CSV table of C-alpha atoms in Angstrom, one decimal:
chain,number,residue,atom,x,y,z
A,1,MET,CA,9.3,94.7,134.8
A,2,SER,CA,11.1,95.3,131.3
A,3,LEU,CA,13.2,92.9,130.5
A,4,SER,CA,16.8,93.3,129.4
A,5,THR,CA,18.6,93.1,126.0
A,6,GLU,CA,20.0,89.4,127.0
A,7,GLN,CA,16.6,88.3,128.3
A,8,LEU,CA,15.2,88.4,125.0
A,9,LEU,CA,17.6,87.4,123.6
A,10,ALA,CA,16.9,84.3,125.6
A,11,ILE,CA,13.4,84.2,124.7
A,12,ALA,CA,13.9,85.0,121.3
A,13,ARG,CA,16.2,81.4,121.2
A,14,THR,CA,13.9,79.8,122.4
A,15,TYR,CA,11.6,80.0,119.2
A,16,TRP,CA,14.3,80.6,116.3
A,17,ARG,CA,17.1,78.2,115.3
A,18,ALA,CA,20.8,79.5,114.8
A,19,ASP,CA,20.7,77.2,111.8
A,20,LYS,CA,18.9,75.8,109.2
A,21,SER,CA,18.9,72.3,109.5
A,22,TYR,CA,15.2,71.5,109.9
A,23,GLU,CA,14.6,73.0,106.6
A,24,LEU,CA,14.8,70.2,104.1
A,25,ARG,CA,13.5,67.8,106.4
A,26,GLN,CA,10.6,66.2,107.1
A,27,GLU,CA,9.3,67.3,110.7
A,28,LYS,CA,9.4,70.7,112.4
A,29,SER,CA,12.2,71.6,114.4
A,30,PRO,CA,11.6,72.3,118.7
A,31,GLU,CA,11.4,75.6,118.3
A,32,ALA,CA,9.2,75.7,115.5
A,33,ALA,CA,6.8,73.1,117.7
A,34,ARG,CA,7.3,75.9,120.5
A,35,LEU,CA,6.2,79.4,118.2
A,36,GLU,CA,3.2,77.5,117.0
A,37,VAL,CA,2.3,76.5,121.2
A,38,ARG,CA,2.5,79.9,121.7
A,39,TRP,CA,0.6,81.4,118.3
A,40,ASN,CA,-2.1,79.0,119.7
A,41,GLN,CA,-2.4,80.1,123.2
A,42,ALA,CA,-1.9,83.4,121.8
A,43,LEU,CA,-5.1,83.1,119.3
A,44,ALA,CA,-7.1,81.9,121.8
A,45,ARG,CA,-7.4,84.6,122.9
A,46,VAL,CA,-7.7,87.0,119.9
A,47,ASP,CA,-11.0,88.5,121.2
A,48,ARG,CA,-9.4,91.1,123.6
A,49,TRP,CA,-7.3,91.7,120.2
A,50,GLN,CA,-10.6,92.6,118.2
A,51,ALA,CA,-11.3,94.6,120.8
A,52,PHE,CA,-8.1,96.7,120.8
A,53,LEU,CA,-8.9,96.6,117.1
A,54,ARG,CA,-12.7,98.1,117.4
A,55,GLU,CA,-11.1,100.9,119.9
A,56,LEU,CA,-8.7,101.9,117.8
A,57,LYS,CA,-11.4,102.9,115.3
A,58,GLN,CA,-13.4,104.8,117.6
A,59,GLU,CA,-9.3,106.8,117.9
A,60,LEU,CA,-8.7,107.0,114.7
A,61,PRO,CA,-12.2,107.9,112.6
A,62,ASP,CA,-10.2,108.7,109.7
A,63,PHE,CA,-7.6,106.3,108.7
A,64,THR,CA,-8.1,102.8,107.9
A,65,ILE,CA,-7.5,100.2,110.4
A,66,GLY,CA,-6.5,96.8,109.2
A,67,ASP,CA,-5.9,93.8,110.9
A,68,GLY,CA,-2.1,92.6,110.1
A,69,THR,CA,-1.4,89.2,111.9
A,70,ALA,CA,0.0,86.8,110.0
A,71,THR,CA,1.5,84.0,112.0
A,72,PRO,CA,5.2,83.7,110.6
A,73,ASP,CA,5.4,86.6,112.4
A,74,ALA,CA,5.5,86.5,116.2
A,75,CYS,CA,3.4,89.2,117.1
A,76,PHE,CA,-0.6,90.9,117.2
A,77,ARG,CA,-0.1,93.9,114.2
A,78,CYS,CA,-2.4,96.4,113.6
A,79,VAL,CA,-1.7,98.5,110.3
A,80,VAL,CA,-2.8,102.0,109.9
A,81,TYR,CA,-3.6,103.5,106.4
A,82,PRO,CA,-3.9,107.1,105.8
A,83,VAL,CA,-7.0,106.6,103.7
A,84,LYS,CA,-10.5,105.1,103.6
A,85,GLY,CA,-12.6,103.6,101.2
A,86,ARG,CA,-12.8,100.3,99.9
A,87,PRO,CA,-11.2,98.9,98.1
A,88,LEU,CA,-8.6,101.3,99.6
A,89,PRO,CA,-6.8,103.7,97.5
A,90,PRO,CA,-3.0,104.2,96.8
A,91,PHE,CA,-1.1,105.0,99.9
A,92,ASP,CA,2.6,106.2,100.6
A,93,TRP,CA,3.2,104.9,103.6
A,94,ILE,CA,1.7,102.7,106.4
A,95,VAL,CA,2.0,102.7,110.5
A,96,VAL,CA,2.1,99.4,112.5
A,97,GLY,CA,1.6,98.8,116.2
A,98,CYS,CA,3.2,95.0,117.1
A,99,VAL,CA,2.5,93.5,120.2
A,100,SER,CA,4.5,90.6,120.3
A,101,ILE,CA,3.2,87.1,121.9
A,102,LEU,CA,6.2,86.4,122.8
A,103,ALA,CA,7.5,88.7,125.5
A,104,PRO,CA,5.4,91.7,127.4
A,105,ILE,CA,6.2,94.2,124.4
A,106,TYR,CA,5.0,96.2,121.5
A,107,ILE,CA,7.0,97.9,119.2
A,108,VAL,CA,5.7,100.5,116.3
A,109,TYR,CA,6.4,101.8,113.2
A,110,GLY,CA,5.9,102.5,110.1
A,111,VAL,CA,6.6,102.0,106.1
A,112,GLU,CA,6.9,104.5,103.2
A,113,TYR,CA,6.4,103.1,100.3
A,114,GLY,CA,7.1,104.6,96.5
A,115,ARG,CA,4.2,104.0,93.4
A,116,VAL,CA,4.9,104.1,89.8
A,117,GLY,CA,1.7,104.6,88.1
A,118,ASN,CA,-0.5,101.5,88.8
A,119,ARG,CA,3.1,99.7,90.4
A,120,LYS,CA,2.5,100.1,94.0
A,121,ARG,CA,4.4,99.7,97.4
A,122,LEU,CA,7.5,99.8,95.9
A,123,ASN,CA,11.4,101.1,97.0
A,124,PRO,CA,9.6,100.0,101.5
A,125,ARG,CA,11.2,102.1,103.6
A,126,LEU,CA,10.9,101.5,107.6
A,127,ARG,CA,11.1,103.9,109.9
A,128,PHE,CA,11.1,104.3,113.6
A,129,GLU,CA,10.7,106.7,116.0
A,130,PRO,CA,11.1,110.0,115.4
A,131,PHE,CA,8.4,109.1,112.9
A,132,PRO,CA,8.2,111.8,110.1
A,133,SER,CA,5.1,114.8,110.8
A,134,GLY,CA,2.2,112.9,109.5
A,135,MET,CA,2.8,109.3,111.3
A,136,ARG,CA,3.3,110.5,114.8
A,137,HIS,CA,-0.7,110.8,115.3
A,138,PRO,CA,-1.3,107.8,114.6
A,139,ALA,CA,1.9,106.4,116.2
A,140,ASP,CA,0.9,107.6,119.4
A,141,VAL,CA,-2.2,107.0,119.6
A,142,ILE,CA,-1.5,103.1,118.5
A,143,ALA,CA,1.5,103.6,121.8
A,144,ARG,CA,-0.9,104.6,124.1
A,145,LYS,CA,-3.8,102.5,123.2
A,146,ILE,CA,-2.0,99.9,123.2
A,147,GLU,CA,-0.6,99.9,126.5
A,148,GLU,CA,-3.6,100.3,127.9
A,149,SER,CA,-5.0,97.3,126.4
A,150,PHE,CA,-2.4,94.8,127.7
A,151,GLY,CA,0.4,96.5,130.0
A,152,VAL,CA,3.0,95.6,127.6
A,153,SER,CA,6.1,98.0,127.4
A,154,LYS,CA,7.8,99.8,124.1
A,155,LEU,CA,11.1,98.3,123.6
A,156,PRO,CA,13.0,101.5,122.2
A,157,ARG,CA,14.3,100.8,118.6
A,158,GLU,CA,18.0,100.5,119.8
A,159,ARG,CA,18.0,97.5,121.2
A,160,ALA,CA,14.9,96.1,118.8
A,161,GLU,CA,18.2,96.7,115.6
A,162,THR,CA,19.8,94.6,118.6
A,163,PRO,CA,21.8,92.1,116.0
A,164,VAL,CA,20.7,88.4,116.9
A,165,PRO,CA,22.2,84.9,115.0
A,166,LEU,CA,19.5,83.3,114.4
A,167,PHE,CA,17.5,82.2,111.0
A,168,VAL,CA,13.8,84.0,111.1
A,169,GLN,CA,11.8,82.6,108.1
A,170,TRP,CA,13.5,84.4,105.0
A,171,VAL,CA,15.8,86.9,107.6
A,172,GLU,CA,19.3,85.8,108.3
A,173,PRO,CA,22.5,86.9,110.0
A,174,PRO,CA,24.2,89.0,110.1
A,175,GLU,CA,21.0,90.5,108.6
A,176,THR,CA,18.6,89.5,111.7
A,177,THR,CA,17.4,91.7,114.5
A,178,LEU,CA,15.3,91.2,118.0
A,179,PHE,CA,13.2,93.0,115.8
A,180,HIS,CA,12.8,89.9,113.3
A,181,ALA,CA,12.5,87.4,115.9
A,182,LEU,CA,10.3,89.4,118.6
A,183,PHE,CA,8.3,91.8,116.6
A,184,THR,CA,8.0,90.7,112.3
A,185,ASN,CA,10.3,89.3,110.1
A,186,GLU,CA,8.5,90.9,107.1
A,187,PRO,CA,7.6,94.7,108.2
A,188,HIS,CA,6.8,95.8,104.8
A,189,ASN,CA,4.2,93.1,103.6
A,190,VAL,CA,1.2,94.1,104.6
A,191,PRO,CA,-2.5,93.1,103.8
B,1,MET,CA,-1.5,55.1,92.0
B,2,SER,CA,1.8,54.6,90.8
B,3,HIS,CA,3.3,58.4,90.5
B,4,ARG,CA,5.5,57.7,88.2
B,5,LEU,CA,3.5,58.3,84.9
B,6,LEU,CA,6.6,59.8,82.8
B,7,HIS,CA,6.8,58.1,79.8
B,8,PRO,CA,10.6,57.9,77.8
B,9,SER,CA,11.7,60.9,76.2
B,10,ALA,CA,12.7,60.4,72.8
B,11,SER,CA,14.1,64.2,72.6
B,12,GLY,CA,16.5,64.4,75.2
B,13,LYS,CA,16.8,65.3,79.3
B,14,ARG,CA,12.7,65.9,80.1
B,15,TRP,CA,11.0,67.2,82.9
B,16,GLN,CA,7.7,66.6,83.0
B,17,TRP,CA,5.0,67.8,85.4
B,18,GLN,CA,2.1,65.9,85.3
B,19,SER,CA,-1.2,66.7,87.1
B,20,ARG,CA,-3.7,63.8,87.2
B,21,VAL,CA,-6.1,63.4,88.7
B,22,GLY,CA,-4.3,61.9,91.7
B,23,ALA,CA,-1.0,62.7,90.7
B,24,LEU,CA,0.8,65.2,90.7
B,25,ALA,CA,5.2,64.6,90.3
B,26,LEU,CA,7.9,66.5,88.6
B,27,ALA,CA,10.7,64.6,86.5
B,28,VAL,CA,13.7,64.5,84.9
B,29,HIS,CA,14.9,62.9,82.5
B,30,PRO,CA,18.9,62.2,81.3
B,31,HIS,CA,19.0,61.4,77.9
B,32,LYS,CA,22.1,61.4,77.0
B,33,GLN,CA,23.0,62.3,72.8
B,34,ARG,CA,25.7,60.4,71.3
B,35,GLY,CA,29.3,61.8,72.4
B,36,LEU,CA,31.3,64.3,70.1
B,37,GLY,CA,34.2,65.7,70.0
B,38,LEU,CA,36.6,66.9,66.7
B,39,THR,CA,35.7,66.6,63.7
B,40,ARG,CA,37.1,64.7,60.5
B,41,ARG,CA,38.9,68.2,59.7
B,42,CYS,CA,40.1,69.1,63.5
B,43,LEU,CA,41.7,65.6,63.4
B,44,VAL,CA,43.7,66.2,60.4
B,45,LEU,CA,44.5,69.7,61.8
B,46,ARG,CA,45.3,68.2,65.0
B,47,GLN,CA,47.6,65.3,64.1
B,48,LEU,CA,49.9,68.5,61.6
B,49,VAL,CA,50.3,69.8,65.0
B,50,ARG,CA,51.4,66.6,66.5
B,51,ILE,CA,54.1,66.8,63.4
B,52,LEU,CA,54.8,70.1,62.5
B,53,ALA,CA,54.7,71.5,66.1
B,54,LEU,CA,53.5,74.7,64.4
B,55,VAL,CA,52.0,77.3,67.0
B,56,LEU,CA,50.8,78.7,64.7
B,57,LEU,CA,48.7,76.3,63.7
B,58,LEU,CA,47.2,76.4,67.3
B,59,PRO,CA,44.1,78.8,66.5
B,60,MET,CA,43.4,76.8,64.2
B,61,PHE,CA,41.4,75.1,66.6
B,62,SER,CA,39.0,77.2,68.2
B,63,GLY,CA,35.3,76.7,67.0
B,64,CYS,CA,36.4,72.5,66.8
B,65,VAL,CA,35.4,71.7,70.8
B,66,ARG,CA,31.9,70.5,70.8
B,67,PRO,CA,30.1,69.9,74.0
B,68,VAL,CA,30.9,65.8,74.9
B,69,SER,CA,25.7,65.8,75.0
B,70,ARG,CA,24.0,68.5,74.8
B,71,THR,CA,20.6,68.6,76.4
B,72,ARG,CA,17.8,70.0,77.0
B,73,THR,CA,14.8,70.5,79.4
B,74,ILE,CA,11.0,70.9,78.7
B,75,VAL,CA,8.8,71.5,81.4
B,76,THR,CA,5.0,70.2,81.0
B,77,GLY,CA,1.6,69.8,83.1
B,78,ARG,CA,0.4,72.1,85.4
B,79,LEU,CA,-0.6,72.2,89.4
B,80,GLU,CA,-4.2,73.4,89.4
B,81,PRO,CA,-5.3,75.9,91.5
B,82,ARG,CA,-7.3,72.9,93.3
B,83,HIS,CA,-4.6,71.7,94.4
B,84,PHE,CA,-4.2,74.8,97.3
B,85,HIS,CA,-6.2,73.7,100.3
B,86,PHE,CA,-6.5,77.6,102.5
B,87,VAL,CA,-7.9,77.2,106.1
B,88,THR,CA,-8.1,79.9,108.3
B,89,VAL,CA,-5.6,80.6,110.4
B,90,VAL,CA,-6.4,84.2,111.7
B,91,GLU,CA,-10.8,85.0,111.7
B,92,LYS,CA,-11.3,88.0,110.2
B,93,THR,CA,-13.9,89.7,112.6
B,94,GLU,CA,-13.5,93.2,111.5
B,95,GLU,CA,-13.9,95.6,108.5
B,96,GLY,CA,-10.8,96.2,106.6
B,97,PRO,CA,-8.2,94.2,105.8
B,98,GLY,CA,-7.1,90.8,107.7
B,99,GLY,CA,-7.2,87.7,108.6
B,100,TRP,CA,-4.9,85.2,107.5
B,101,ARG,CA,-5.4,81.5,105.2
B,102,ALA,CA,-2.3,79.5,105.1
B,103,ALA,CA,-1.8,76.7,102.4
B,104,CYS,CA,0.6,73.7,102.2
B,105,VAL,CA,1.6,71.7,98.8
B,106,HIS,CA,3.6,69.1,98.8
B,107,VAL,CA,5.8,69.3,95.4
B,108,ARG,CA,7.0,65.7,94.5
B,109,ILE,CA,10.6,65.7,92.0
B,110,LEU,CA,11.5,62.8,90.6
B,111,ARG,CA,14.8,62.0,88.9
B,112,SER,CA,13.5,59.0,86.8
B,113,ASN,CA,16.9,57.5,85.8
B,114,THR,CA,17.6,57.2,89.5
B,115,GLY,CA,14.4,57.4,91.3
B,116,GLU,CA,16.0,59.9,93.7
B,117,SER,CA,13.1,62.1,95.0
B,118,PHE,CA,12.1,65.2,96.6
B,119,ASP,CA,9.2,66.5,98.4
B,120,CYS,CA,9.5,70.2,97.8
B,121,ARG,CA,7.6,71.9,100.6
B,122,LEU,CA,5.2,75.0,99.6
B,123,GLY,CA,3.6,76.8,102.1
B,124,ILE,CA,1.8,79.5,101.0
B,125,GLU,CA,-0.1,82.0,103.1
B,126,VAL,CA,-2.7,85.1,102.4
B,127,PRO,CA,-4.5,87.5,103.9
B,128,ILE,CA,-8.5,87.0,103.8
B,129,GLU,CA,-8.6,90.6,103.0
B,130,ASN,CA,-5.7,93.3,101.4
B,131,ASP,CA,-6.4,96.9,100.8
B,132,ASP,CA,-7.7,95.9,97.3
B,133,GLY,CA,-11.1,94.0,98.8
B,134,PRO,CA,-11.7,90.3,100.3
B,135,VAL,CA,-9.1,88.2,98.2
B,136,SER,CA,-11.4,84.8,97.9
B,137,VAL,CA,-10.1,81.2,98.4
B,138,GLN,CA,-10.7,80.7,94.7
B,139,LEU,CA,-8.4,83.9,93.4
B,140,ALA,CA,-5.8,82.8,95.9
B,141,GLN,CA,-6.3,79.2,94.4
B,142,ARG,CA,-5.4,80.8,90.7
B,143,ILE,CA,-3.6,82.6,91.4
B,144,ALA,CA,-1.1,80.6,93.5
B,145,ALA,CA,-1.8,78.3,91.0
B,146,GLU,CA,-0.4,79.9,88.4
B,147,ARG,CA,3.1,81.6,89.8
B,148,THR,CA,3.9,78.3,90.6
B,149,ASN,CA,3.5,76.8,87.2
B,150,GLU,CA,5.1,80.1,85.5
B,151,THR,CA,8.2,79.4,88.0
B,152,SER,CA,8.6,75.5,87.8
B,153,ARG,CA,9.2,76.4,83.9
B,154,VAL,CA,12.3,79.2,84.9
B,155,VAL,CA,13.5,77.1,87.3
B,156,PHE,CA,13.4,74.0,85.8
B,157,GLU,CA,14.3,74.6,82.4
B,158,SER,CA,17.1,75.9,83.6
B,159,ALA,CA,18.6,72.9,86.2
B,160,THR,CA,20.7,70.5,84.8
B,161,PRO,CA,20.5,66.1,85.0
B,162,ILE,CA,22.9,67.0,88.8
B,163,THR,CA,21.0,69.8,89.8
B,164,PRO,CA,20.5,68.4,93.8
B,165,LEU,CA,16.7,68.3,94.0
B,166,GLY,CA,16.9,69.9,97.6
B,167,LEU,CA,18.6,72.8,96.0
B,168,LEU,CA,16.5,73.0,93.2
B,169,CYS,CA,13.2,72.9,95.7
B,170,GLU,CA,14.7,75.6,97.6
B,171,LYS,CA,15.8,77.9,94.5
B,172,PHE,CA,11.9,77.2,93.3
B,173,LYS,CA,10.9,78.8,96.8
B,174,ASN,CA,13.2,82.0,97.0
B,175,THR,CA,12.2,82.5,92.7
B,176,LEU,CA,8.3,82.2,93.6
B,177,ARG,CA,8.5,84.5,96.4
B,178,PRO,CA,8.4,87.5,95.1
B,179,LEU,CA,6.1,86.6,92.7
B,180,ILE,CA,3.6,85.3,95.4
B,181,GLU,CA,4.4,88.5,97.4
B,182,ALA,CA,3.6,91.4,94.6
B,183,SER,CA,0.2,89.3,93.5
B,184,ILE,CA,-1.6,89.5,96.0
B,185,GLY,CA,-0.1,92.4,99.1
B,186,GLY,CA,0.4,90.9,102.0
B,187,ALA,CA,1.0,87.1,101.0
B,188,ARG,CA,4.1,84.8,102.1
B,189,LEU,CA,5.9,82.4,100.6
B,190,MET,CA,6.7,80.2,103.8
B,191,THR,CA,9.8,78.3,104.7
B,192,ARG,CA,7.3,75.8,106.2
B,193,CYS,CA,3.6,74.9,106.2
B,194,HIS,CA,1.7,76.1,108.7
B,195,GLU,CA,0.3,73.3,111.0
B,196,LYS,CA,-2.8,73.9,110.5
B,197,ALA,CA,-2.6,73.8,105.8
B,198,ILE,CA,-3.7,70.0,105.2
B,199,PRO,CA,-0.7,68.9,103.5
B,200,VAL,CA,-1.9,68.1,99.4
B,201,GLN,CA,0.4,65.9,98.4
B,202,LEU,CA,0.3,63.9,95.2
B,203,GLY,CA,-2.8,65.1,94.7
B,204,GLU,CA,-4.0,62.8,97.2
B,205,ILE,CA,-4.4,65.1,101.6
B,206,VAL,CA,-3.0,63.9,103.3
B,207,PRO,CA,-4.0,63.6,106.9
């Protein structure tokens, strides 16, 4: 059963505040405490996510698969790099799949980076569907594998970009969207 | 152990960030220098203006007004890598970039003349491995300490004796954030510390 945008907004408000009143206080906000509980519950079943990553590796043998899961976010993240090696050779784009820990939804996005000499990951540019040709194949595979493994629904870009008047880590209104609150607040920042 | 390890400065207002065994603090020492006003030449000129009311003389005042007080800010001391106590939050089990660690440091900002203080909480979180390869705890600690020390100089040297300490903490974190993220791919500076990160406060691990 897919959730309405209003229901997703209500979920977002459960875990992020509409003000910064707790930022300078010693104690954590009720919203932050609830998010911690959700992360603890999600990480207790991290083996499911790890199994998914192993399967994704088999499906995309020409790519490097990374685990971009970070608890400042609200989702498990898989990162597909279009290069292989250790350390990774320079790359200009990535594709990321996010499975929310707050709602039965997922999203796939891409990031294009600039590069000048040794300086990399400059000027990140976020991409959503429809993806450029290079991103399309890994994005399709990620989406299919997430649906098979977790039974969650893709949140369309238009709904993900719904503004929410919430403070999500460093992202503040009017910039904040459902995407930041239910998935990641630093989409360009991956390992 | 006393955290006020700071000595009165003879050279004006002084920020000191002391890092000794078991102590870590940042303090401001406002020091007012004697008041300065108009020079003797300017006073004579002013008198002339009063008496003669010659508007043409007014431009001669330019350069007469000097600051009433003069302050400067010096940042001393260093945060050591060992102050960043990283704990694993998300295990890394697969090859390639992944895993997540968090550290939490409470830097105490102290205004020594008033006793006002503020705990500035730095939550620094890093991947266990990124595109450059493994990010060892030692590497994360060293980079976190270096960037924090660099930022402390930039931010605290520009502070004034009346800058609110909470605002100073916010400015500190806003300046530090892009530096941390640029130094370790995937790293983040947090608005709050992670619950699993053991806060290191004034050199002591707080339960």
